[in-house]
Coordinates of C-alpha atoms in Angstrom, one line a residue:
Chain A
M1 CA 44.2 47.5 -6.4
D2 CA 42.0 48.4 -3.8
W3 CA 40.4 45.8 -1.7
Q4 CA 37.5 48.1 -0.1
P5 CA 35.3 47.7 -2.9
L6 CA 35.6 43.8 -2.4
L7 CA 35.3 43.4 1.3
L8 CA 32.2 45.6 1.2
T9 CA 30.5 43.4 -1.6
F10 CA 31.1 40.6 1.1
K11 CA 30.0 42.5 3.6
L12 CA 26.9 43.5 1.7
A13 CA 25.9 39.8 0.6
L14 CA 26.8 38.5 4.3
I15 CA 24.1 40.9 6.2
T16 CA 21.6 40.5 2.9
T17 CA 22.1 36.6 3.2
L18 CA 21.3 36.6 7.1
L19 CA 18.6 38.9 7.2
L20 CA 17.0 37.1 4.3
L21 CA 16.9 33.8 5.7
L22 CA 15.2 35.1 8.7
I23 CA 12.5 36.7 6.2
S24 CA 12.5 33.9 3.9
I25 CA 11.6 31.0 6.3
P26 CA 8.3 32.5 7.2
I27 CA 7.2 33.4 3.9
A28 CA 8.2 30.2 2.1
Y29 CA 6.3 28.5 5.1
W30 CA 3.8 30.3 4.6
L31 CA 3.5 30.0 0.8
A32 CA 4.3 26.0 0.8
Y33 CA 1.4 25.7 3.3
T34 CA -1.4 28.1 2.6
K35 CA -5.1 27.3 1.4
S36 CA -5.3 31.2 0.7
K37 CA -6.8 32.8 -2.5
I38 CA -3.9 35.7 -2.0
K39 CA -1.2 32.9 -2.4
P40 CA -0.9 33.8 -6.4
I41 CA -0.5 37.2 -5.7
L42 CA 2.5 37.0 -3.2
E43 CA 4.2 34.3 -5.0
T44 CA 4.3 36.7 -7.9
L45 CA 5.4 39.7 -6.0
V46 CA 8.2 37.4 -4.6
S47 CA 9.4 36.4 -8.3
M48 CA 9.0 39.9 -9.8
P49 CA 13.0 40.2 -8.9
L50 CA 13.6 37.4 -11.7
V51 CA 12.0 39.0 -14.5
L52 CA 11.9 42.8 -14.0
P53 CA 15.2 44.7 -14.8
P54 CA 17.4 45.5 -11.7
T55 CA 17.1 49.2 -13.0
V56 CA 13.2 49.6 -12.4
L57 CA 13.4 48.1 -8.7
G58 CA 16.3 50.7 -8.4
F59 CA 14.5 53.5 -10.0
Y60 CA 11.4 52.9 -7.8
L61 CA 12.9 52.5 -4.7
L62 CA 15.3 55.6 -5.2
V63 CA 11.9 57.5 -6.0
A64 CA 10.3 55.9 -2.8
F65 CA 13.0 56.6 -0.3
S66 CA 14.3 60.1 -1.6
P67 CA 14.1 62.6 1.3
S68 CA 12.4 65.2 -1.0
N69 CA 9.2 62.4 -1.2
T70 CA 6.9 61.6 1.6
F71 CA 7.8 58.3 2.5
G72 CA 11.3 59.0 2.3
G73 CA 10.8 62.3 3.9
W74 CA 9.0 60.6 6.7
L75 CA 11.8 57.8 7.3
N76 CA 14.4 60.7 7.2
D77 CA 12.5 62.9 9.6
Y78 CA 11.0 60.6 12.1
L79 CA 13.2 57.6 12.2
G80 CA 16.5 59.3 11.1
I81 CA 16.4 56.4 8.4
R82 CA 18.3 57.7 4.9
L83 CA 17.8 54.6 2.6
I84 CA 19.4 56.3 -0.6
F85 CA 23.0 56.7 -1.3
S86 CA 23.6 54.4 2.2
F87 CA 24.9 51.2 3.1
K88 CA 21.4 50.5 4.6
G89 CA 19.8 51.2 1.2
L90 CA 21.8 49.1 -0.3
V91 CA 20.9 46.2 2.1
F92 CA 17.2 46.8 2.1
A93 CA 17.5 46.5 -1.9
S94 CA 19.8 43.4 -1.8
I95 CA 17.0 42.1 0.4
L96 CA 14.2 42.3 -2.3
Y97 CA 16.0 42.1 -5.2
S98 CA 17.3 38.7 -4.1
L99 CA 14.3 37.5 -2.0
P100 CA 13.3 34.8 -4.8
F101 CA 16.6 33.3 -5.0
M102 CA 16.3 32.6 -0.7
V103 CA 12.3 31.8 -0.7
H104 CA 12.0 29.6 -3.8
P105 CA 14.5 26.6 -2.6
I106 CA 13.2 26.9 1.0
Q107 CA 9.7 26.5 -0.2
A108 CA 10.4 23.9 -2.6
G109 CA 12.2 22.0 0.2
F110 CA 8.7 22.4 2.5
S111 CA 6.6 21.0 -0.3
K112 CA 8.9 18.1 -0.8
V113 CA 8.2 17.2 3.1
S114 CA 5.8 14.3 3.3
S115 CA 2.5 15.6 5.0
S116 CA 2.6 12.5 7.1
I117 CA 5.7 13.8 9.2
I118 CA 4.1 16.9 9.6
E119 CA 0.8 15.2 10.9
A120 CA 3.1 13.0 13.0
S121 CA 4.6 15.7 15.1
Y122 CA 1.3 17.6 15.5
V123 CA -0.3 14.2 16.7
L124 CA 2.6 14.0 19.2
G125 CA 1.5 17.4 20.6
K126 CA 4.3 19.6 19.2
S127 CA 3.5 22.8 18.2
K128 CA 3.7 24.2 14.5
T129 CA 6.8 26.0 16.0
T130 CA 8.7 23.3 17.3
T131 CA 7.4 21.0 14.1
L132 CA 9.2 24.0 12.2
F133 CA 12.5 24.1 13.7
K134 CA 12.9 20.1 15.1
I135 CA 11.6 18.3 12.2
L136 CA 10.6 20.8 8.8
L137 CA 14.1 22.3 8.8
P138 CA 16.7 20.0 9.8
N139 CA 15.2 17.8 7.2
I140 CA 15.2 20.8 4.2
K141 CA 18.8 21.2 5.2
P142 CA 20.0 21.1 1.3
S143 CA 17.2 23.5 0.3
V144 CA 18.2 26.1 3.0
L145 CA 21.7 25.7 1.8
T146 CA 20.7 26.3 -1.5
G147 CA 18.9 29.2 -0.8
I148 CA 21.7 30.8 1.4
I149 CA 24.2 30.5 -1.4
L150 CA 21.8 31.2 -4.1
A151 CA 20.8 34.7 -2.2
F152 CA 24.6 35.1 -1.4
A153 CA 26.0 34.8 -5.1
H154 CA 22.9 36.7 -6.5
T155 CA 23.6 39.5 -4.0
I156 CA 27.5 39.9 -5.4
G157 CA 26.6 39.8 -8.6
E158 CA 24.2 42.9 -8.4
F159 CA 24.8 45.7 -10.4
G160 CA 21.6 47.8 -11.3
V161 CA 19.9 48.0 -8.3
V162 CA 23.2 49.2 -6.3
L163 CA 24.0 51.7 -9.0
M164 CA 20.4 53.2 -8.8
I165 CA 20.3 53.3 -5.2
G166 CA 23.6 53.3 -3.7
G167 CA 25.3 55.5 -6.2
N168 CA 29.3 55.2 -6.1
M169 CA 30.4 56.1 -3.0
P170 CA 33.6 54.5 -1.7
G171 CA 33.9 52.8 1.5
K172 CA 29.9 53.2 1.6
T173 CA 28.0 52.1 -1.5
K174 CA 31.0 51.3 -4.0
V175 CA 30.5 47.4 -4.3
A176 CA 33.0 45.2 -6.3
S177 CA 30.8 45.0 -9.7
I178 CA 30.2 48.8 -10.0
A179 CA 34.5 49.1 -9.0
I180 CA 34.9 46.9 -12.0
Y181 CA 32.3 49.0 -14.1
D182 CA 34.5 52.4 -12.9
E183 CA 37.7 51.0 -13.9
V184 CA 36.7 49.7 -17.4
E185 CA 35.3 53.2 -17.9
A186 CA 38.8 54.7 -16.9
L187 CA 40.3 51.8 -19.3
N188 CA 42.1 50.6 -16.3
Y189 CA 41.9 46.9 -17.8
D190 CA 44.3 45.4 -15.3
V191 CA 42.6 46.3 -12.5
A192 CA 39.2 45.5 -13.6
N193 CA 40.7 42.1 -14.6
W194 CA 41.8 41.6 -10.8
Y195 CA 38.3 42.5 -9.6
S196 CA 36.9 40.2 -12.0
L197 CA 39.2 37.3 -11.4
V198 CA 38.7 37.3 -7.6
L199 CA 35.0 37.7 -7.7
F200 CA 34.7 34.8 -10.2
G201 CA 37.0 32.5 -8.3
I202 CA 34.9 33.3 -5.1
T203 CA 31.3 32.8 -6.4
F204 CA 32.8 29.5 -8.1
S205 CA 34.0 28.2 -5.2
I206 CA 31.2 29.0 -3.5
L207 CA 28.7 27.0 -5.9
L208 CA 31.0 24.4 -6.3
I209 CA 30.9 24.1 -2.5
V210 CA 26.8 23.9 -2.6
Y211 CA 26.8 20.9 -5.4
L212 CA 29.8 19.3 -3.4
V213 CA 27.7 19.1 -0.4
N214 CA 24.2 18.5 -1.6
G215 CA 25.2 15.9 -3.9
G216 CA 27.2 14.2 -1.0
Y217 CA 30.2 14.1 -2.5
L218 CA 32.1 15.2 0.5
K219 CA 30.4 12.7 2.8
R220 CA 31.8 9.9 0.5
F221 CA 35.2 11.6 0.5
W222 CA 35.4 12.1 4.5
R223 CA 34.2 8.3 4.9
Chain B
M1 CA -21.3 -28.9 -1.3
N2 CA -24.8 -30.4 -0.9
S3 CA -27.4 -28.1 0.7
F4 CA -31.1 -28.5 1.4
K5 CA -33.6 -26.3 3.5
G6 CA -35.4 -27.8 6.3
K7 CA -37.5 -27.5 10.0
I8 CA -35.7 -28.6 13.0
A9 CA -38.1 -31.5 14.0
D10 CA -36.2 -32.6 17.3
I11 CA -33.3 -31.3 19.5
K12 CA -32.0 -33.8 21.9
T13 CA -29.3 -32.6 24.0
N14 CA -27.0 -33.9 26.4
G15 CA -23.6 -31.8 28.0
S16 CA -22.7 -29.4 24.8
L17 CA -23.7 -31.8 22.3
S18 CA -27.0 -31.9 20.9
L19 CA -28.4 -34.6 18.2
I20 CA -30.7 -32.4 15.7
T21 CA -33.3 -34.1 14.0
I22 CA -34.3 -32.3 10.6
Q23 CA -37.1 -32.7 8.3
V24 CA -36.5 -32.2 4.8
E25 CA -39.4 -32.7 2.8
S26 CA -40.5 -36.0 3.9
V27 CA -37.5 -37.1 5.0
L28 CA -35.6 -36.9 8.3
F29 CA -32.1 -36.0 8.9
T30 CA -30.1 -36.5 12.0
T31 CA -26.9 -34.3 12.8
I32 CA -24.7 -34.0 16.0
V33 CA -23.1 -30.7 16.9
I34 CA -21.1 -29.5 19.6
E35 CA -23.9 -26.9 20.2
T36 CA -26.9 -26.5 22.7
P37 CA -30.0 -24.2 21.9
D38 CA -28.2 -21.8 24.9
T39 CA -25.2 -21.6 22.3
A40 CA -26.6 -21.3 19.4
S41 CA -30.2 -19.6 19.6
Y42 CA -30.8 -20.6 16.2
L43 CA -31.5 -24.3 17.5
K44 CA -35.3 -24.4 18.2
Q45 CA -37.9 -26.6 16.9
G46 CA -39.6 -25.6 14.0
N47 CA -36.8 -23.1 13.0
S48 CA -35.7 -23.5 9.6
V49 CA -32.1 -24.2 8.7
T50 CA -30.1 -25.6 6.0
I51 CA -28.1 -28.6 6.4
I52 CA -24.8 -28.9 4.4
F53 CA -23.0 -32.0 3.6
K54 CA -19.5 -32.9 1.1
E55 CA -20.0 -34.6 -1.8
T56 CA -17.3 -36.9 -1.0
E57 CA -19.1 -37.9 2.3
V58 CA -22.5 -39.3 0.4
I59 CA -22.3 -43.1 0.2
I60 CA -24.1 -44.9 -2.1
S61 CA -26.2 -48.2 -1.8
K62 CA -27.8 -50.6 -4.5
G63 CA -31.3 -51.0 -4.8
I64 CA -34.1 -49.0 -2.7
D65 CA -34.7 -51.7 0.5
Q66 CA -33.3 -50.5 3.5
P67 CA -29.7 -51.8 4.3
S68 CA -29.2 -52.8 8.0
I69 CA -26.5 -50.2 8.4
S70 CA -25.6 -47.6 11.4
I71 CA -26.3 -44.7 9.0
Q72 CA -29.3 -42.9 9.8
N73 CA -29.9 -40.7 7.0
K74 CA -31.0 -42.4 3.8
T75 CA -32.7 -41.1 1.0
V76 CA -33.5 -43.1 -2.1
G77 CA -33.5 -42.0 -5.4
E78 CA -32.5 -42.4 -9.4
I79 CA -29.1 -41.6 -11.0
L80 CA -29.6 -38.6 -13.5
D81 CA -25.8 -38.5 -14.6
I82 CA -22.3 -40.3 -14.5
K83 CA -19.1 -38.2 -14.9
K84 CA -16.3 -40.9 -15.0
G85 CA -12.9 -40.1 -14.4
A86 CA -9.7 -41.8 -13.8
L87 CA -10.0 -42.3 -10.1
L88 CA -13.0 -40.4 -9.0
S89 CA -16.6 -40.2 -10.8
T90 CA -19.4 -37.6 -10.1
L91 CA -23.0 -38.8 -9.7
T92 CA -26.1 -36.7 -10.0
I93 CA -28.8 -38.3 -8.2
D94 CA -32.6 -37.2 -8.2
T95 CA -33.8 -37.8 -4.9
T96 CA -36.9 -37.0 -3.0
I97 CA -35.3 -34.0 -1.2
G98 CA -33.9 -32.8 -4.6
K99 CA -30.5 -33.5 -6.4
I100 CA -27.8 -34.7 -4.5
I101 CA -24.2 -34.9 -5.9
A102 CA -21.9 -37.8 -4.9
V103 CA -18.4 -38.4 -5.4
V104 CA -17.0 -41.4 -5.3
T105 CA -14.3 -43.7 -6.6
S106 CA -14.7 -44.9 -9.8
D107 CA -13.7 -48.4 -8.6
S108 CA -16.7 -48.6 -6.7
I109 CA -18.7 -47.7 -9.4
D110 CA -17.4 -50.2 -11.5
Q111 CA -18.1 -52.9 -9.0
L112 CA -21.7 -51.5 -8.1
Q113 CA -22.1 -51.6 -11.8
L114 CA -24.1 -48.2 -11.3
Y115 CA -25.8 -47.0 -14.6
V116 CA -28.2 -43.9 -15.5
G117 CA -31.4 -44.5 -14.6
E118 CA -30.9 -46.8 -11.7
K119 CA -32.5 -46.6 -8.6
I120 CA -30.5 -46.2 -5.4
T121 CA -29.9 -45.2 -1.5
T122 CA -27.8 -42.2 -0.9
M123 CA -26.8 -42.4 2.7
I124 CA -24.9 -39.5 4.9
K125 CA -23.5 -40.2 8.3
A126 CA -24.8 -37.7 10.9
T127 CA -21.4 -36.5 12.0
E128 CA -20.8 -35.5 8.6
I129 CA -23.7 -33.1 8.6
M130 CA -23.3 -29.3 9.3
L131 CA -26.0 -26.7 9.9
S132 CA -26.2 -23.2 8.7
K133 CA -29.2 -20.5 9.4
Chain C
M1 CA -15.8 5.0 26.4
I2 CA -15.3 7.1 23.6
H3 CA -18.3 7.9 21.1
I4 CA -17.4 9.3 17.6
A5 CA -20.2 10.2 15.3
L6 CA -19.0 12.2 11.9
Q7 CA -20.5 13.3 8.8
K8 CA -18.1 14.7 5.7
K9 CA -18.4 15.1 2.1
L10 CA -15.5 13.4 0.6
T11 CA -14.6 13.4 -2.9
A12 CA -13.0 10.1 -4.1
V13 CA -12.0 9.3 -7.8
Q14 CA -15.2 7.3 -7.9
G15 CA -17.2 10.4 -7.2
D16 CA -18.4 12.3 -4.0
I17 CA -19.2 10.1 -1.3
L18 CA -20.9 11.2 2.4
L19 CA -19.1 9.9 4.8
D20 CA -21.5 9.4 7.9
I21 CA -20.6 7.2 10.7
N22 CA -21.3 6.7 14.4
I23 CA -19.4 4.2 16.6
D24 CA -19.2 3.6 20.5
I25 CA -16.1 2.3 21.7
D26 CA -15.4 0.6 24.9
Q27 CA -12.2 1.5 27.1
G28 CA -9.7 -1.4 26.5
D29 CA -11.3 -2.6 23.1
L30 CA -9.7 -3.2 19.8
I31 CA -11.9 -2.5 17.2
T32 CA -11.0 -2.7 13.4
I33 CA -12.3 -0.6 10.5
Y34 CA -12.8 -3.0 7.6
G35 CA -13.6 -1.9 4.2
D36 CA -12.1 -1.4 0.4
S37 CA -9.8 1.3 -0.2
G38 CA -11.7 4.9 -1.1
A39 CA -14.4 3.6 1.1
G40 CA -13.4 6.5 3.6
K41 CA -11.2 4.9 6.6
T42 CA -8.2 6.9 6.9
S43 CA -10.4 10.0 6.5
I44 CA -12.1 8.6 9.9
L45 CA -8.9 8.4 11.5
K46 CA -8.1 11.4 10.6
M47 CA -11.0 13.3 11.9
M48 CA -10.4 11.3 15.3
A49 CA -7.0 12.9 15.3
G50 CA -8.3 16.5 14.3
L51 CA -5.7 16.7 11.2
L52 CA -9.2 16.8 8.9
Q53 CA -12.0 18.6 9.8
A54 CA -15.4 17.2 9.8
D55 CA -18.5 19.0 8.4
K56 CA -20.9 18.0 11.1
G57 CA -20.0 15.9 14.3
C58 CA -19.1 14.9 17.8
I59 CA -16.1 13.0 19.3
I60 CA -16.4 12.3 23.0
C61 CA -13.4 10.9 24.7
N62 CA -13.4 9.5 27.9
R63 CA -15.9 12.5 29.3
N64 CA -13.9 14.9 27.4
T65 CA -15.2 17.0 24.0
W66 CA -12.7 16.7 21.5
L67 CA -15.2 17.9 18.7
D68 CA -19.0 19.0 18.8
T69 CA -19.6 20.9 15.7
E70 CA -22.9 22.2 17.2
K71 CA -21.1 23.9 20.2
G72 CA -18.1 25.2 17.9
I73 CA -15.8 22.9 20.1
C74 CA -12.8 21.4 17.9
L75 CA -9.4 20.3 19.7
K76 CA -6.4 20.8 17.9
P77 CA -4.6 17.4 17.4
Q78 CA -1.8 18.7 19.8
Q79 CA -4.7 18.5 22.6
R80 CA -6.0 15.2 21.7
K81 CA -4.4 12.5 23.4
I82 CA -3.9 9.9 20.7
G83 CA -1.1 7.6 19.2
F84 CA -1.0 7.4 15.4
V85 CA 0.6 5.1 13.6
F86 CA 1.0 6.0 9.9
Q87 CA 0.6 3.9 6.8
D88 CA 3.9 5.3 5.8
Y89 CA 5.2 5.2 9.0
A90 CA 6.3 9.1 9.2
L91 CA 9.5 8.5 11.1
F92 CA 11.7 11.6 11.3
P93 CA 14.5 11.0 8.9
N94 CA 16.6 13.4 11.0
M95 CA 16.3 11.3 13.8
T96 CA 17.8 8.0 15.1
V97 CA 15.1 5.2 16.6
K98 CA 15.6 6.9 20.2
E99 CA 15.6 10.3 19.3
N100 CA 12.4 9.6 17.3
L101 CA 11.1 8.5 20.5
F102 CA 12.3 10.9 23.1
Y103 CA 11.0 13.6 20.3
A104 CA 7.6 12.2 21.6
L105 CA 8.1 12.4 25.3
E106 CA 5.9 15.4 26.9
K107 CA 7.6 18.3 29.1
R108 CA 8.4 16.7 32.5
Q109 CA 7.3 13.5 31.4
S110 CA 9.6 10.8 32.9
K111 CA 11.9 9.2 30.6
K112 CA 11.2 5.2 32.0
I113 CA 8.3 4.9 29.1
I114 CA 11.1 4.9 26.8
D115 CA 13.3 2.3 27.9
E116 CA 10.4 0.5 29.0
L117 CA 8.9 0.4 25.3
I118 CA 12.3 -0.1 23.7
D119 CA 12.6 -3.4 26.0
I120 CA 8.5 -4.4 25.4
I121 CA 9.0 -4.0 21.4
E122 CA 12.5 -5.0 21.1
L123 CA 14.3 -2.2 19.8
G124 CA 17.3 -2.1 21.7
D125 CA 19.8 -3.3 18.8
L126 CA 18.2 -0.7 16.4
Q127 CA 18.1 2.5 18.7
D128 CA 20.8 4.2 17.6
R129 CA 20.1 3.4 13.7
K130 CA 18.4 6.5 11.1
P131 CA 15.1 5.5 9.6
Q132 CA 16.8 5.0 6.6
K133 CA 18.4 2.1 7.6
L134 CA 15.7 -0.2 8.9
S135 CA 13.4 -2.4 7.3
G136 CA 9.9 -1.7 6.9
G137 CA 8.7 -4.1 9.7
Q138 CA 11.6 -2.2 12.1
K139 CA 10.1 1.0 11.0
Q140 CA 6.4 0.2 11.7
R141 CA 7.8 -1.1 15.3
V142 CA 9.6 2.4 16.0
A143 CA 6.2 3.8 14.7
L144 CA 4.1 1.8 17.3
A145 CA 6.6 2.8 20.1
R146 CA 6.5 6.2 19.2
A147 CA 3.1 6.5 19.2
L148 CA 2.7 4.9 23.0
V149 CA 5.3 7.3 24.3
R150 CA 2.6 9.7 25.2
K151 CA 0.5 7.2 26.9
P152 CA -2.8 7.8 24.3
E153 CA -6.0 7.6 25.5
I154 CA -6.7 6.1 21.9
L155 CA -4.3 4.1 19.5
M156 CA -4.9 4.4 16.1
L157 CA -3.4 2.5 13.5
D158 CA -4.0 3.0 9.7
E159 CA -3.5 -0.2 7.8
P160 CA 0.1 -0.6 9.3
L161 CA 0.9 -3.9 7.9
S162 CA -0.3 -3.6 4.5
A163 CA 3.3 -3.2 3.1
L164 CA 4.4 -6.0 4.9
D165 CA 5.1 -9.8 4.2
N166 CA 2.9 -12.4 5.8
K167 CA 5.5 -13.6 8.6
M168 CA 6.6 -10.0 9.6
R169 CA 2.9 -8.8 9.6
A170 CA 2.0 -11.9 11.9
K171 CA 5.2 -10.9 14.2
L172 CA 3.8 -7.1 14.2
Q173 CA 0.2 -8.2 15.0
D174 CA 1.5 -9.9 17.8
Y175 CA 3.6 -6.7 19.1
I176 CA 0.1 -4.4 18.4
L177 CA -1.7 -7.3 20.6
K178 CA 0.8 -7.1 23.5
V179 CA 1.0 -3.4 23.8
H180 CA -3.1 -3.4 23.3
K181 CA -3.0 -5.4 26.4
Q182 CA -0.5 -4.5 28.6
Y183 CA -0.9 -0.6 28.5
N184 CA -5.1 -1.5 28.4
L185 CA -5.3 0.8 25.1
T186 CA -8.4 1.4 23.3
T187 CA -7.1 0.6 19.6
L188 CA -8.6 1.5 16.5
L189 CA -7.1 -0.4 13.6
I190 CA -7.6 0.1 10.0
S191 CA -7.4 -3.4 7.8
H192 CA -8.4 -4.8 4.8
E193 CA -7.4 -8.3 5.9
I194 CA -10.0 -10.5 7.2
S195 CA -7.9 -12.6 8.7
E196 CA -6.0 -9.8 10.3
V197 CA -9.2 -8.4 11.6
I198 CA -10.2 -12.0 13.3
K199 CA -6.8 -12.6 14.7
M200 CA -6.9 -9.0 16.1
S201 CA -10.0 -7.4 17.2
D202 CA -13.4 -7.9 19.6
I203 CA -15.4 -5.6 17.4
V204 CA -15.3 -5.1 13.7
C205 CA -17.0 -2.3 11.7
I206 CA -17.7 -3.1 8.3
I207 CA -17.3 0.4 5.9
E208 CA -19.0 0.7 2.6
N209 CA -19.4 4.0 0.6
G210 CA -18.8 5.8 3.7
K211 CA -21.0 4.2 6.0
I212 CA -20.9 1.6 8.5
V213 CA -23.0 -1.5 7.1
K214 CA -22.5 -4.3 9.9
Q215 CA -21.1 -4.1 13.0
G216 CA -20.1 -6.9 15.7
S217 CA -17.9 -9.7 16.5
P218 CA -15.4 -10.5 13.8
I219 CA -16.6 -14.0 13.4
G220 CA -19.9 -13.5 13.7
I221 CA -19.8 -10.6 10.6
F222 CA -17.3 -12.8 8.5
T223 CA -19.2 -16.2 8.9
T224 CA -21.8 -14.7 6.9
K225 CA -23.9 -18.4 6.5
Q226 CA -22.8 -19.3 10.1
V227 CA -22.0 -22.7 9.7
S228 CA -22.1 -25.1 12.7
G229 CA -18.7 -26.7 11.7
K230 CA -16.6 -25.9 15.1
F231 CA -13.3 -26.4 12.5
Q232 CA -13.3 -22.8 11.2
F233 CA -11.0 -20.7 9.4
S234 CA -10.8 -18.0 6.9
G235 CA -8.5 -17.6 4.5
E236 CA -8.0 -16.7 0.9
I237 CA -7.8 -18.7 -2.3
V238 CA -4.4 -18.9 -4.1
H239 CA -4.7 -21.9 -6.2
I240 CA -7.3 -23.8 -8.1
E241 CA -6.5 -26.7 -9.7
K242 CA -8.8 -29.4 -11.7
E243 CA -7.9 -33.1 -11.1
D244 CA -10.2 -35.1 -13.0
V245 CA -14.0 -34.6 -12.4
I246 CA -13.1 -32.7 -9.1
Y247 CA -11.0 -29.6 -8.4
I248 CA -8.2 -28.7 -5.7
V249 CA -8.3 -25.9 -3.6
T250 CA -5.6 -24.3 -2.2
I251 CA -6.2 -21.8 0.6
L252 CA -3.6 -19.8 2.5
I253 CA -4.7 -19.6 5.7
G254 CA -2.5 -17.2 8.3
T255 CA 1.1 -18.5 7.6
N256 CA -0.2 -21.9 6.5
F257 CA -1.5 -23.7 3.1
V258 CA -4.4 -25.8 3.3
K259 CA -6.1 -28.1 0.5
T260 CA -9.7 -29.0 0.0
I261 CA -11.7 -30.8 -2.5
A262 CA -14.2 -28.7 -4.5
E263 CA -17.1 -29.8 -7.0
A264 CA -17.6 -28.2 -10.2
T265 CA -20.5 -26.3 -9.7
E266 CA -18.9 -24.8 -6.7
I267 CA -15.8 -23.8 -8.3
Q268 CA -17.9 -21.6 -11.0
T269 CA -18.6 -19.1 -8.1
M270 CA -14.9 -18.9 -6.5
S271 CA -11.9 -17.5 -8.1
I272 CA -8.1 -16.9 -6.8
G273 CA -7.9 -14.2 -4.3
D274 CA -11.4 -14.7 -2.7
K275 CA -11.8 -14.5 0.9
V276 CA -13.5 -17.9 1.8
I277 CA -14.3 -19.8 4.8
V278 CA -13.0 -23.1 5.4
A279 CA -15.5 -25.4 7.7
S280 CA -15.4 -29.0 8.9
K281 CA -17.0 -30.6 11.4
A282 CA -15.1 -31.3 14.8
F283 CA -16.1 -34.7 14.5
N284 CA -13.4 -35.3 11.4
P285 CA -9.9 -33.9 12.5
L286 CA -7.3 -35.9 13.4
I287 CA -5.3 -34.7 16.4
Q288 CA -1.8 -36.3 16.8
K289 CA 1.1 -35.1 19.5
V290 CA 4.0 -33.8 17.9
N291 CA 7.1 -35.0 19.7

């Protein structure tokens, strides 16, 4: 069995999740507290990957970033960035595709924080940034953790987008889910089964840890 | 609470105490308060004030001839109603200044043999009358 | 000297009300805003703190303009030096008591104030506990201490004691009075307890439907009839019992119960929960030394 697709999968999930965390906190913060009229539009956009077939997203990304197109060509010629059939492109697509899984829990966490706690911090002379890092985020740790895990697990499981924009290049874009598909196509059920088992085991463990941590079971166990 | 409107007729002050005479209808009431015209602006001759006293502080004397007694505040009236209870009774008395309600022990009503329509004197001590604007 | 003039249209359950107030507070005074819920009391504090925008108004605190809608000045909450004690305490759950106090410390401010406050408000035993492990009264004490760390120009308390029982409340009132005097604070308190207002404040503003209807010393305001009786307390009727031809009324004054006699015609105007003044002439009460 070739371990490379599995390693690539986790590398992709890790990088995607890290970048998503950085992007999602400001988006979730804005969505949770804004009174702007364009909030519903942004909320819809963030949630689109939940309902859109992954192939649709992948298809449009493929079209947009194709070097033969204006935008893709500009990226390629001036910035030297080629997003299709590359790992960078996979990361970009994964970020878009897993965005709601990170934004939603964090946004829900922000909304649940009592407004008087935030006001108390402002009244004590603390800026919005200080309040975000010292008060808000520490108090919504479970929500952030949920977001991280969901985004990570969701990235591991994606198939359609990856196939569309990444293709199937060993060591570059061939992730585990595609490798399984390949092996099944080639009737190598044994190998497909191994990939599947490893994916199943790891995602199961990850989710289990989330539920244990958020439910406070681990804390009780340690005491 | 019995309360009647009157006018301040006289003020005698000594230290922080004042003896206030209030005219209610044709009857003069006297009360002593820990206030002086300096500390309470409403204490001014001619000012209208309300005198207040509790029903339980009203003293009843049979007949209308003035008994020799230290109580300065007296007014005569006629008993309109007697509500008798086991220990205490309520008397409603129609006096020259208006209706006064008195709460006295039922025993004293029996002893004095008070009846509706009887003319009596009601009295109230100067230290029991409060003033209100 | 703090000058406050504020106007704002508020949407309440009963319909829209126009909050329109004008208060001047002298340095060192403890002033109470008294009124029913929904009268706009909390909104006044929030506008003072800059947490709520006024439609029109002006706040000048010790010659600094915090708000002047005509000149377009509106300082952020962070720029106004206020101490705010919230109704729900608003302690930071992720920090211990001591960390809550340290969070309030300004850059380059000496840490001495924290030890001092822990001492005055007697938080020594609690300082390493998280807020979840504190009782209501303890949380309120921490909130009070935290509000004082910055040495605010005005301390504002939004019904800080409404959730506490009578004994705890009396104790906290004493803490508030203690720090008010010790730090020569100007304090703005919201309350709907007459006894609390009378005990705590120099001046009370009674607010009804967004307007101040009466303003002055609490005794003068609440003793509407200004009875001359010197033996006078305000309390709340907790029990009325018919006894023969009269009634026995039990009144809660502070933490003490007193009983007094009332006549049938008086009882018609009274019911349990009514706020009343109990007055007697100074000539009647006996004084007896204990021990």
